Amino acid sequence: MTDEWRGWREAAQAALYGDEGFYRSPVRSPAGPAGHFRTSVHASPLFATAVARLLTGIARELNTGTVALVDVGAGRGELLTGVLAALAARPEAPDVTPYAVEVAARPPGLDPRIEWCAEPPAGVTGLLFANEWLDNVPVEVAEADAEGVPRYVRVRTSDGAERLGAPVTGADAAWLERWWPLSAPGERAEIGRPRDAAWARAVGSLTAGLAVAVDYTHVRGARPPFGTLTGFRGGREVRPVPDGSCDLTAHVALDACAAAVAEASTELTDQRAALRRLGVGGDRPPLGLAGTDPAGYVRALAAAGEAAELTARGGLGDFGWLLHRVGLPALPP
């Protein structure tokens, strides 16, 4: 990485996705994303099982026995591997064509049924699922100066030092005004326009089915006053430095992403509610089971603990789920 001042979007793009970037370099990140942060996919196989149930339901709605499952930001294919395993245990499961959308190279030993691609395939029917993808789509950072004027934040790639640049203008200024207004000196925002566009393109790749984005989120009226940009390395949160040595992430304005998609029925909810609809609740098994089936009780207790983590308040349960039904009737309120 060269030592120069850049806007955060350009700097993060190079740091994450350049030839020696965090997500593409096997030297910097040999274990993939799982070596640096823990998502719902890594927390429990119950998450993949829930996605398998969701896919089965979509296939039923589409009245088809063959559907696509597109995992955007697939990491090392962990979610697809888990979903395929869960479907194998369901006699009513549809035939699935799985796609892993990822910039990193295909990992060795991955199920040969999984097609590895750089972009979502066009014209597919089924389920497109993006778990913690949009938070890694690079965006510009803005900060209000001493007069309350939003300015782009410039960052030095070698050490993450920052300084204010030119005033925010044009489409970026319009986005801030609509979705994340800044006025008080020192207030910061991540300008989510690239994420809106990326999500609209991903949803547009579906001919029919369901598109789901799962991510850290906030909504207008409850935006964090100083933004959320941060870094992760080796399982720990670190100062964000765009030198390729760490993940760079910021929470997603999913309400803005939702508004960027036309011609689709939309729902914005949280992971707690979404997973409970899919049978992941976290309730402890009845104590009486311990007397009649001790091994079954232990398994059920372990599953309840995993489900509780996936749906916990203040944790994974607070993640946002943005759902777009494409070519399907809207669900009743």
Coordinates of C-alpha atoms in Angstrom, one line a residue:
M1 CA 0.0 0.0 0.0
T2 CA 1.3 3.4 -0.9
D3 CA 1.4 6.1 1.8
E4 CA -1.0 8.7 0.5
W5 CA -4.2 10.5 1.5
R6 CA -7.4 9.1 0.0
G7 CA -11.1 9.2 0.5
W8 CA -12.3 6.3 2.6
R9 CA -14.1 4.5 -0.2
E10 CA -11.0 4.4 -2.5
A11 CA -8.7 3.5 0.4
A12 CA -11.0 0.7 1.7
Q13 CA -11.5 -0.7 -1.8
A14 CA -7.8 -1.2 -2.3
A15 CA -7.2 -2.4 1.3
L16 CA -9.9 -5.0 1.1
Y17 CA -10.1 -6.1 -2.5
G18 CA -6.8 -5.1 -4.1
D19 CA -4.4 -7.8 -5.3
E20 CA -2.8 -7.8 -1.8
G21 CA -6.0 -6.8 0.0
F22 CA -7.4 -8.3 3.2
Y23 CA -10.0 -10.5 1.4
R24 CA -7.8 -11.6 -1.5
S25 CA -4.4 -12.3 0.0
P26 CA -4.0 -15.8 1.4
V27 CA -1.0 -14.6 3.3
R28 CA -2.9 -11.8 5.2
S29 CA -6.0 -13.9 5.8
P30 CA -5.2 -17.6 5.3
A31 CA -8.3 -18.8 7.2
G32 CA -10.6 -16.4 5.5
P33 CA -13.1 -14.1 7.3
A34 CA -13.8 -16.8 10.0
G35 CA -10.2 -16.2 11.2
H36 CA -11.0 -12.6 12.1
F37 CA -14.6 -12.3 13.1
R38 CA -17.5 -14.6 14.0
T39 CA -20.8 -14.4 12.1
S40 CA -24.1 -16.2 12.6
V41 CA -22.9 -18.8 10.1
H42 CA -20.0 -19.6 12.3
A43 CA -22.0 -19.4 15.6
S44 CA -24.2 -22.4 14.9
P45 CA -25.4 -24.8 12.2
L46 CA -28.9 -23.7 13.2
F47 CA -28.4 -20.6 11.0
A48 CA -27.8 -22.7 7.9
T49 CA -30.8 -24.9 8.8
A50 CA -33.0 -21.8 9.0
V51 CA -31.8 -20.7 5.6
A52 CA -32.5 -24.2 4.3
R53 CA -36.1 -23.9 5.6
L54 CA -36.4 -20.5 4.0
L55 CA -35.2 -21.8 0.6
T56 CA -37.6 -24.8 0.8
G57 CA -40.5 -22.4 1.5
I58 CA -39.5 -20.2 -1.5
A59 CA -39.4 -23.2 -3.8
R60 CA -42.9 -24.2 -2.6
E61 CA -44.2 -20.7 -3.4
L62 CA -42.5 -20.7 -6.8
N63 CA -44.0 -24.2 -7.4
T64 CA -40.8 -25.6 -8.6
G65 CA -38.5 -28.5 -7.7
T66 CA -35.3 -26.7 -8.7
V67 CA -34.1 -23.4 -7.3
A68 CA -30.9 -21.4 -7.1
L69 CA -29.2 -20.4 -3.8
V70 CA -26.9 -17.4 -4.3
D71 CA -24.7 -16.7 -1.3
V72 CA -23.2 -13.1 -1.8
G73 CA -20.0 -12.6 0.2
A74 CA -19.6 -16.3 0.6
G75 CA -16.3 -16.3 2.5
R76 CA -15.1 -19.9 2.3
G77 CA -18.5 -21.3 1.4
E78 CA -19.5 -22.1 5.0
L79 CA -23.1 -21.1 4.7
L80 CA -23.7 -23.0 1.4
T81 CA -22.0 -26.1 2.9
G82 CA -24.3 -26.0 5.9
V83 CA -27.4 -25.4 3.8
L84 CA -26.6 -28.3 1.5
A85 CA -26.1 -30.6 4.5
A86 CA -29.4 -29.4 6.1
L87 CA -31.3 -30.0 2.8
A88 CA -29.9 -33.5 2.5
A89 CA -31.8 -34.4 5.7
R90 CA -35.1 -33.0 4.4
P91 CA -37.1 -35.4 2.1
E92 CA -39.2 -32.5 0.8
A93 CA -36.1 -30.4 -0.2
P94 CA -35.9 -29.0 -3.7
D95 CA -33.0 -29.6 -6.0
V96 CA -30.6 -26.7 -5.5
T97 CA -28.0 -25.0 -7.8
P98 CA -25.7 -23.2 -5.3
Y99 CA -23.6 -20.2 -6.2
A100 CA -20.9 -18.6 -4.1
V101 CA -20.2 -15.0 -4.9
E102 CA -16.8 -14.0 -3.6
V103 CA -13.7 -12.1 -4.7
A104 CA -11.3 -14.5 -3.0
A105 CA -10.1 -17.7 -4.7
R106 CA -12.2 -20.8 -4.4
P107 CA -11.0 -22.8 -1.3
P108 CA -9.8 -26.3 -1.8
G109 CA -12.1 -29.2 -1.0
L110 CA -15.3 -27.2 -1.5
D111 CA -18.4 -29.2 -2.6
P112 CA -18.0 -29.5 -6.4
R113 CA -21.7 -28.6 -6.8
I114 CA -21.0 -25.1 -5.7
E115 CA -20.3 -22.7 -8.5
W116 CA -17.8 -20.0 -7.6
C117 CA -18.3 -16.6 -9.2
A118 CA -17.3 -13.0 -8.8
E119 CA -20.8 -11.5 -9.4
P120 CA -24.4 -12.8 -8.7
P121 CA -25.5 -14.8 -11.7
A122 CA -28.2 -13.1 -13.8
G123 CA -31.7 -14.4 -14.4
V124 CA -31.9 -17.0 -11.6
T125 CA -34.9 -18.1 -9.6
G126 CA -34.7 -18.9 -5.9
L127 CA -33.0 -17.3 -2.9
L128 CA -30.3 -14.7 -2.9
F129 CA -28.7 -14.4 0.6
A130 CA -26.2 -11.8 1.7
N131 CA -25.0 -12.3 5.3
E132 CA -22.7 -9.5 6.4
W133 CA -21.8 -8.5 2.9
L134 CA -23.0 -4.9 2.6
D135 CA -21.0 -3.8 5.6
N136 CA -17.9 -4.5 3.6
V137 CA -19.0 -2.5 0.6
P138 CA -16.6 0.5 0.8
V139 CA -18.2 4.0 1.3
E140 CA -17.1 7.5 1.8
V141 CA -17.0 9.0 5.3
A142 CA -18.3 12.5 6.0
E143 CA -17.7 14.7 9.0
A144 CA -19.3 18.1 9.8
D145 CA -16.7 20.8 10.2
A146 CA -16.6 23.6 12.8
E147 CA -19.4 25.4 10.8
G148 CA -21.5 22.3 10.5
V149 CA -20.6 21.8 6.8
P150 CA -20.3 18.1 5.9
R151 CA -16.9 17.4 4.4
Y152 CA -15.3 14.2 3.0
V153 CA -12.9 12.5 5.4
R154 CA -9.4 11.8 3.9
V155 CA -7.4 9.0 5.4
R156 CA -3.7 8.2 5.2
T157 CA -3.3 4.6 4.1
S158 CA -0.2 3.8 6.2
D159 CA -1.5 4.6 9.6
G160 CA -5.2 5.5 9.4
A161 CA -4.6 9.2 10.3
E162 CA -7.5 11.4 9.1
R163 CA -8.1 15.0 7.9
L164 CA -11.1 16.8 6.4
G165 CA -11.3 17.4 2.7
A166 CA -13.7 19.1 0.3
P167 CA -17.3 19.7 1.1
V168 CA -19.7 16.9 0.3
T169 CA -21.7 17.8 -2.9
G170 CA -23.9 16.3 -5.5
A171 CA -25.6 12.9 -5.1
D172 CA -23.6 12.2 -1.9
A173 CA -24.9 15.4 -0.3
A174 CA -28.5 14.5 -1.4
W175 CA -28.1 11.1 0.2
L176 CA -26.9 12.6 3.5
E177 CA -29.8 15.1 3.5
R178 CA -32.3 12.3 3.0
W179 CA -30.8 9.5 5.1
W180 CA -28.2 10.8 7.6
P181 CA -28.2 14.6 8.0
L182 CA -25.2 16.1 9.7
S183 CA -25.2 19.5 11.4
A184 CA -23.3 19.6 14.7
P185 CA -19.5 19.9 14.4
G186 CA -17.8 16.6 14.7
E187 CA -20.8 14.5 13.7
R188 CA -19.9 11.7 11.2
A189 CA -21.7 9.5 8.7
E190 CA -20.9 6.7 6.3
I191 CA -22.5 7.7 2.9
G192 CA -24.3 4.5 1.9
R193 CA -24.9 5.2 -1.8
P194 CA -22.6 2.4 -3.1
R195 CA -24.3 -0.1 -0.8
D196 CA -27.7 1.0 -2.1
A197 CA -26.5 0.5 -5.7
A198 CA -24.8 -2.8 -4.9
W199 CA -27.9 -4.2 -3.2
A200 CA -30.2 -3.0 -6.0
R201 CA -28.0 -4.8 -8.6
A202 CA -28.0 -8.0 -6.5
V203 CA -31.8 -8.0 -6.1
G204 CA -32.1 -7.3 -9.8
S205 CA -30.2 -10.5 -10.7
L206 CA -33.3 -12.5 -9.5
T207 CA -36.0 -13.3 -12.0
A208 CA -38.2 -14.5 -9.1
G209 CA -37.8 -15.4 -5.5
L210 CA -36.5 -13.8 -2.3
A211 CA -33.5 -11.6 -1.7
V212 CA -32.3 -11.2 1.9
A213 CA -29.6 -9.0 3.3
V214 CA -28.5 -9.6 6.9
D215 CA -26.2 -7.1 8.6
Y216 CA -25.4 -4.7 11.4
T217 CA -27.8 -1.9 10.8
H218 CA -29.3 1.4 11.9
V219 CA -32.3 3.5 10.6
R220 CA -33.0 7.2 10.2
G221 CA -33.9 8.7 13.5
A222 CA -31.5 6.5 15.3
R223 CA -28.2 6.9 13.5
P224 CA -25.0 6.8 15.6
P225 CA -23.7 10.4 15.8
F226 CA -20.1 9.6 15.1
G227 CA -20.5 6.8 12.6
T228 CA -19.5 3.1 13.0
L229 CA -16.4 2.6 10.9
T230 CA -14.1 0.1 12.6
G231 CA -11.6 -2.7 11.9
F232 CA -11.3 -6.4 12.9
R233 CA -8.2 -8.6 13.1
G234 CA -7.8 -12.0 14.7
G235 CA -11.2 -11.9 16.4
R236 CA -10.5 -8.5 18.0
E237 CA -11.8 -5.0 17.1
V238 CA -9.0 -2.7 16.1
R239 CA -8.5 0.8 14.8
P240 CA -9.4 1.0 11.1
V241 CA -6.3 1.4 9.1
P242 CA -6.6 0.9 5.3
D243 CA -3.3 -0.9 4.8
G244 CA -4.7 -4.3 4.0
S245 CA -3.9 -5.7 7.5
C246 CA -7.5 -5.8 8.9
D247 CA -11.1 -6.0 7.9
L248 CA -12.8 -2.6 7.5
T249 CA -16.5 -2.5 8.2
A250 CA -19.3 -0.1 9.0
H251 CA -23.0 -0.7 9.9
V252 CA -25.5 -0.5 7.1
A253 CA -28.4 1.9 6.6
L254 CA -30.7 -0.9 5.5
D255 CA -33.7 1.5 5.2
A256 CA -31.8 3.3 2.5
C257 CA -31.0 0.0 0.8
A258 CA -34.6 -0.9 0.9
A259 CA -35.7 2.3 -0.8
A260 CA -33.2 1.7 -3.6
V261 CA -35.1 -1.4 -4.8
A262 CA -38.2 -0.9 -6.9
E263 CA -40.8 -3.4 -8.0
A264 CA -40.5 -5.7 -5.0
S265 CA -42.4 -6.3 -1.8
T266 CA -40.1 -5.3 1.1
E267 CA -39.8 -6.1 4.8
L268 CA -37.2 -4.8 7.3
T269 CA -37.1 -6.8 10.6
D270 CA -34.5 -8.1 13.0
Q271 CA -32.8 -11.5 13.2
R272 CA -34.6 -12.4 16.4
A273 CA -38.0 -12.2 14.7
A274 CA -36.8 -13.6 11.4
L275 CA -35.2 -16.7 12.9
R276 CA -38.2 -17.4 15.2
R277 CA -40.4 -17.5 12.2
L278 CA -38.0 -20.2 10.8
G279 CA -38.1 -22.3 14.0
V280 CA -35.1 -21.0 15.8
G281 CA -36.3 -19.8 19.2
G282 CA -33.9 -20.6 22.0
D283 CA -36.4 -22.0 24.5
R284 CA -34.9 -24.6 26.9
P285 CA -36.2 -28.2 26.6
P286 CA -38.5 -29.5 29.3
L287 CA -36.7 -30.7 32.3
G288 CA -38.6 -34.0 32.2
L289 CA -36.8 -34.9 29.0
A290 CA -33.7 -35.3 31.1
G291 CA -35.2 -38.3 32.9
T292 CA -36.7 -40.0 29.8
D293 CA -33.9 -39.2 27.3
P294 CA -30.8 -37.8 28.9
A295 CA -28.8 -37.7 25.6
G296 CA -31.7 -36.1 23.8
Y297 CA -32.0 -33.5 26.6
V298 CA -28.3 -32.6 26.3
R299 CA -28.6 -32.2 22.6
A300 CA -31.7 -30.1 22.9
L301 CA -30.1 -28.0 25.6
A302 CA -27.0 -27.3 23.4
A303 CA -29.3 -26.4 20.5
A304 CA -31.2 -24.0 22.8
G305 CA -28.0 -22.3 23.8
E306 CA -27.0 -21.8 20.2
A307 CA -30.4 -20.5 19.3
A308 CA -30.3 -18.1 22.2
E309 CA -27.0 -16.7 20.9
L310 CA -28.4 -16.3 17.4
T311 CA -31.4 -14.4 18.7
A312 CA -29.9 -12.5 21.7
R313 CA -30.8 -8.9 22.4
G314 CA -27.7 -6.7 22.3
G315 CA -26.0 -9.3 20.0
L316 CA -26.7 -11.3 16.9
G317 CA -30.5 -11.0 17.4
D318 CA -30.3 -7.3 16.8
F319 CA -29.0 -7.7 13.2
G320 CA -31.2 -6.3 10.6
W321 CA -32.9 -8.6 8.0
L322 CA -34.0 -6.9 4.8
L323 CA -36.2 -9.1 2.6
H324 CA -37.4 -8.4 -0.9
R325 CA -39.9 -10.6 -2.6
V326 CA -39.4 -10.6 -6.3
G327 CA -42.2 -11.8 -8.6
L328 CA -44.0 -13.2 -5.6
P329 CA -47.2 -11.8 -4.0
A330 CA -46.7 -9.6 -0.9
L331 CA -47.3 -11.4 2.4
P332 CA -50.2 -10.2 4.5
P333 CA -49.3 -7.8 7.2

